[in-house]
Amino acid sequence: MSRLVLHERNHPYVVKVGDQELHLCACGLSKNKPYCDGSHKKTLDEKGDTYMYDEQGNRVKLTSFYKMD
């Protein structure tokens, strides 16, 4: 079943465990979930629009088909 998962953060969550820091993916693009692999860096220039990323990591801007007032 397909579903849309929105990720609204373009940097990882940092969790401290003892003397270690874990960086957990919050953008949804990491290939090493739940850990961050740096994939969020490609989202840093997104400005208020909505995008999706395909399997190859290519970004596609989503547009609404509904009339906006």
Coordinates of N, CA and C in Angstrom, one line a residue:
M1 N 0.8 -1.2 0.0 CA 0.0 0.0 0.0 C 0.9 1.2 0.0
S2 N 0.7 2.1 -0.9 CA 1.4 3.4 -1.0 C 0.8 4.4 0.0
R3 N 1.7 5.2 0.5 CA 1.2 6.3 1.4 C 2.2 7.5 1.3
L4 N 1.7 8.7 1.6 CA 2.6 9.8 1.6 C 3.0 10.2 3.0
V5 N 4.2 10.3 3.2 CA 4.8 10.6 4.6 C 5.4 12.0 4.4
L6 N 5.0 13.0 5.2 CA 5.6 14.3 5.1 C 6.7 14.4 6.1
H7 N 7.8 14.9 5.7 CA 8.9 15.2 6.6 C 9.2 16.7 6.5
E8 N 9.0 17.4 7.5 CA 9.1 18.9 7.5 C 10.4 19.4 8.1
R9 N 11.4 18.6 8.3 CA 12.6 19.0 8.9 C 13.8 18.7 8.0
N10 N 14.7 19.7 7.8 CA 15.8 19.5 6.9 C 17.1 19.3 7.6
H11 N 17.1 18.8 8.8 CA 18.3 18.4 9.6 C 17.9 17.3 10.6
P12 N 18.9 16.6 11.0 CA 18.6 15.4 11.9 C 18.3 15.8 13.3
Y13 N 17.7 14.9 14.0 CA 17.5 15.0 15.5 C 18.8 14.5 16.1
V14 N 19.3 15.2 17.1 CA 20.5 14.8 17.8 C 20.1 14.3 19.1
V15 N 20.5 13.0 19.4 CA 20.1 12.4 20.6 C 21.4 12.0 21.3
K16 N 21.6 12.4 22.6 CA 22.8 12.1 23.3 C 22.5 10.9 24.2
V17 N 23.4 9.9 24.0 CA 23.3 8.6 24.8 C 24.6 8.4 25.5
G18 N 24.7 8.7 26.8 CA 25.9 8.6 27.5 C 26.9 9.7 26.9
D19 N 28.1 9.3 26.4 CA 29.0 10.2 25.8 C 28.9 10.2 24.3
Q20 N 27.9 9.5 23.7 CA 27.7 9.4 22.3 C 26.6 10.4 21.8
E21 N 26.8 10.9 20.6 CA 25.7 11.6 19.9 C 25.2 10.8 18.7
L22 N 23.9 10.5 18.7 CA 23.3 9.8 17.6 C 22.5 10.9 16.7
H23 N 22.7 10.8 15.4 CA 22.0 11.7 14.5 C 20.9 10.9 13.8
L24 N 19.6 11.2 14.1 CA 18.5 10.4 13.6 C 17.9 11.2 12.4
C25 N 17.6 10.5 11.4 CA 17.0 11.1 10.2 C 15.7 11.7 10.5
A26 N 15.5 12.9 10.0 CA 14.2 13.6 10.1 C 13.7 14.1 8.8
C27 N 14.5 13.9 7.7 CA 14.1 14.4 6.4 C 13.4 13.3 5.6
G28 N 13.7 12.0 6.0 CA 13.1 10.9 5.3 C 13.9 10.4 4.1
L29 N 15.0 11.0 3.8 CA 15.8 10.6 2.7 C 17.0 9.7 2.9
S30 N 17.3 9.5 4.2 CA 18.5 8.6 4.5 C 18.3 7.2 4.0
K31 N 19.4 6.7 3.5 CA 19.4 5.2 3.1 C 19.8 4.4 4.2
N32 N 20.1 5.0 5.4 CA 20.6 4.2 6.6 C 19.6 4.5 7.8
K33 N 18.3 4.6 7.5 CA 17.4 4.9 8.6 C 17.5 3.8 9.7
P34 N 17.3 4.3 10.9 CA 16.9 5.6 11.4 C 18.0 6.6 11.5
Y35 N 19.2 6.3 11.1 CA 20.3 7.2 11.3 C 20.5 8.1 10.1
C36 N 21.0 9.3 10.3 CA 21.2 10.3 9.3 C 22.4 9.9 8.4
D37 N 22.3 10.0 7.1 CA 23.5 9.7 6.3 C 23.9 11.0 5.5
G38 N 23.3 12.2 5.9 CA 23.7 13.4 5.2 C 22.8 13.8 4.0
S39 N 21.8 12.9 3.7 CA 21.0 13.2 2.6 C 20.2 14.5 2.7
H40 N 19.9 14.9 3.9 CA 19.2 16.1 4.1 C 19.8 17.4 3.5
K41 N 21.1 17.3 3.2 CA 21.8 18.5 2.7 C 21.2 18.9 1.3
K42 N 20.6 18.0 0.6 CA 20.0 18.3 -0.7 C 18.7 19.1 -0.5
T43 N 18.2 19.2 0.7 CA 16.9 19.9 1.0 C 17.1 21.3 1.5
L44 N 18.4 21.7 1.7 CA 18.6 23.0 2.4 C 18.2 24.2 1.6
D45 N 18.0 24.1 0.3 CA 17.6 25.2 -0.5 C 16.1 25.2 -0.8
E46 N 15.4 24.3 -0.2 CA 13.9 24.3 -0.4 C 13.3 25.5 0.3
K47 N 12.5 26.3 -0.4 CA 12.0 27.5 0.2 C 10.4 27.5 0.1
G48 N 9.8 26.9 1.1 CA 8.3 27.0 1.2 C 7.5 26.2 0.2
D49 N 8.1 25.6 -0.8 CA 7.4 24.7 -1.7 C 7.4 23.3 -1.2
T50 N 6.7 22.5 -1.9 CA 6.6 21.0 -1.5 C 7.3 20.2 -2.6
Y51 N 8.2 19.3 -2.2 CA 8.9 18.5 -3.1 C 8.8 17.1 -2.8
M52 N 9.0 16.2 -3.8 CA 9.2 14.8 -3.5 C 10.5 14.4 -4.2
Y53 N 11.1 13.3 -3.7 CA 12.3 12.8 -4.2 C 12.1 11.4 -4.7
D54 N 12.6 11.1 -5.9 CA 12.5 9.7 -6.5 C 13.5 8.8 -6.0
E55 N 13.5 7.6 -6.4 CA 14.5 6.6 -5.9 C 15.9 6.9 -6.2
Q56 N 16.2 7.7 -7.2 CA 17.6 8.2 -7.5 C 18.0 9.4 -6.8
G57 N 17.0 10.0 -6.0 CA 17.3 11.2 -5.3 C 17.1 12.5 -6.0
N58 N 16.4 12.4 -7.2 CA 16.1 13.6 -8.0 C 14.8 14.3 -7.4
R59 N 14.9 15.6 -7.3 CA 13.8 16.4 -6.7 C 12.8 16.8 -7.7
V60 N 11.5 16.7 -7.3 CA 10.4 17.1 -8.2 C 9.5 18.0 -7.4
K61 N 9.2 19.2 -7.9 CA 8.4 20.2 -7.2 C 6.9 19.7 -7.4
L62 N 6.2 19.7 -6.3 CA 4.7 19.3 -6.4 C 3.9 20.6 -6.5
T63 N 2.9 20.5 -7.4 CA 2.0 21.6 -7.5 C 0.6 21.1 -7.3
S64 N -0.3 22.0 -6.8 CA -1.6 21.7 -6.5 C -2.5 21.9 -7.8
F65 N -3.4 21.0 -8.0 CA -4.3 21.2 -9.1 C -5.6 21.9 -8.7
Y66 N -5.6 22.4 -7.4 CA -6.8 23.1 -6.9 C -6.5 24.6 -7.1
K67 N -7.6 25.3 -7.4 CA -7.5 26.8 -7.6 C -7.2 27.4 -6.2
M68 N -6.2 28.3 -6.2 CA -5.9 29.0 -4.9 C -6.4 30.4 -5.0
D69 N -7.1 30.8 -4.0 CA -7.7 32.2 -3.9 C -6.6 33.2 -3.5

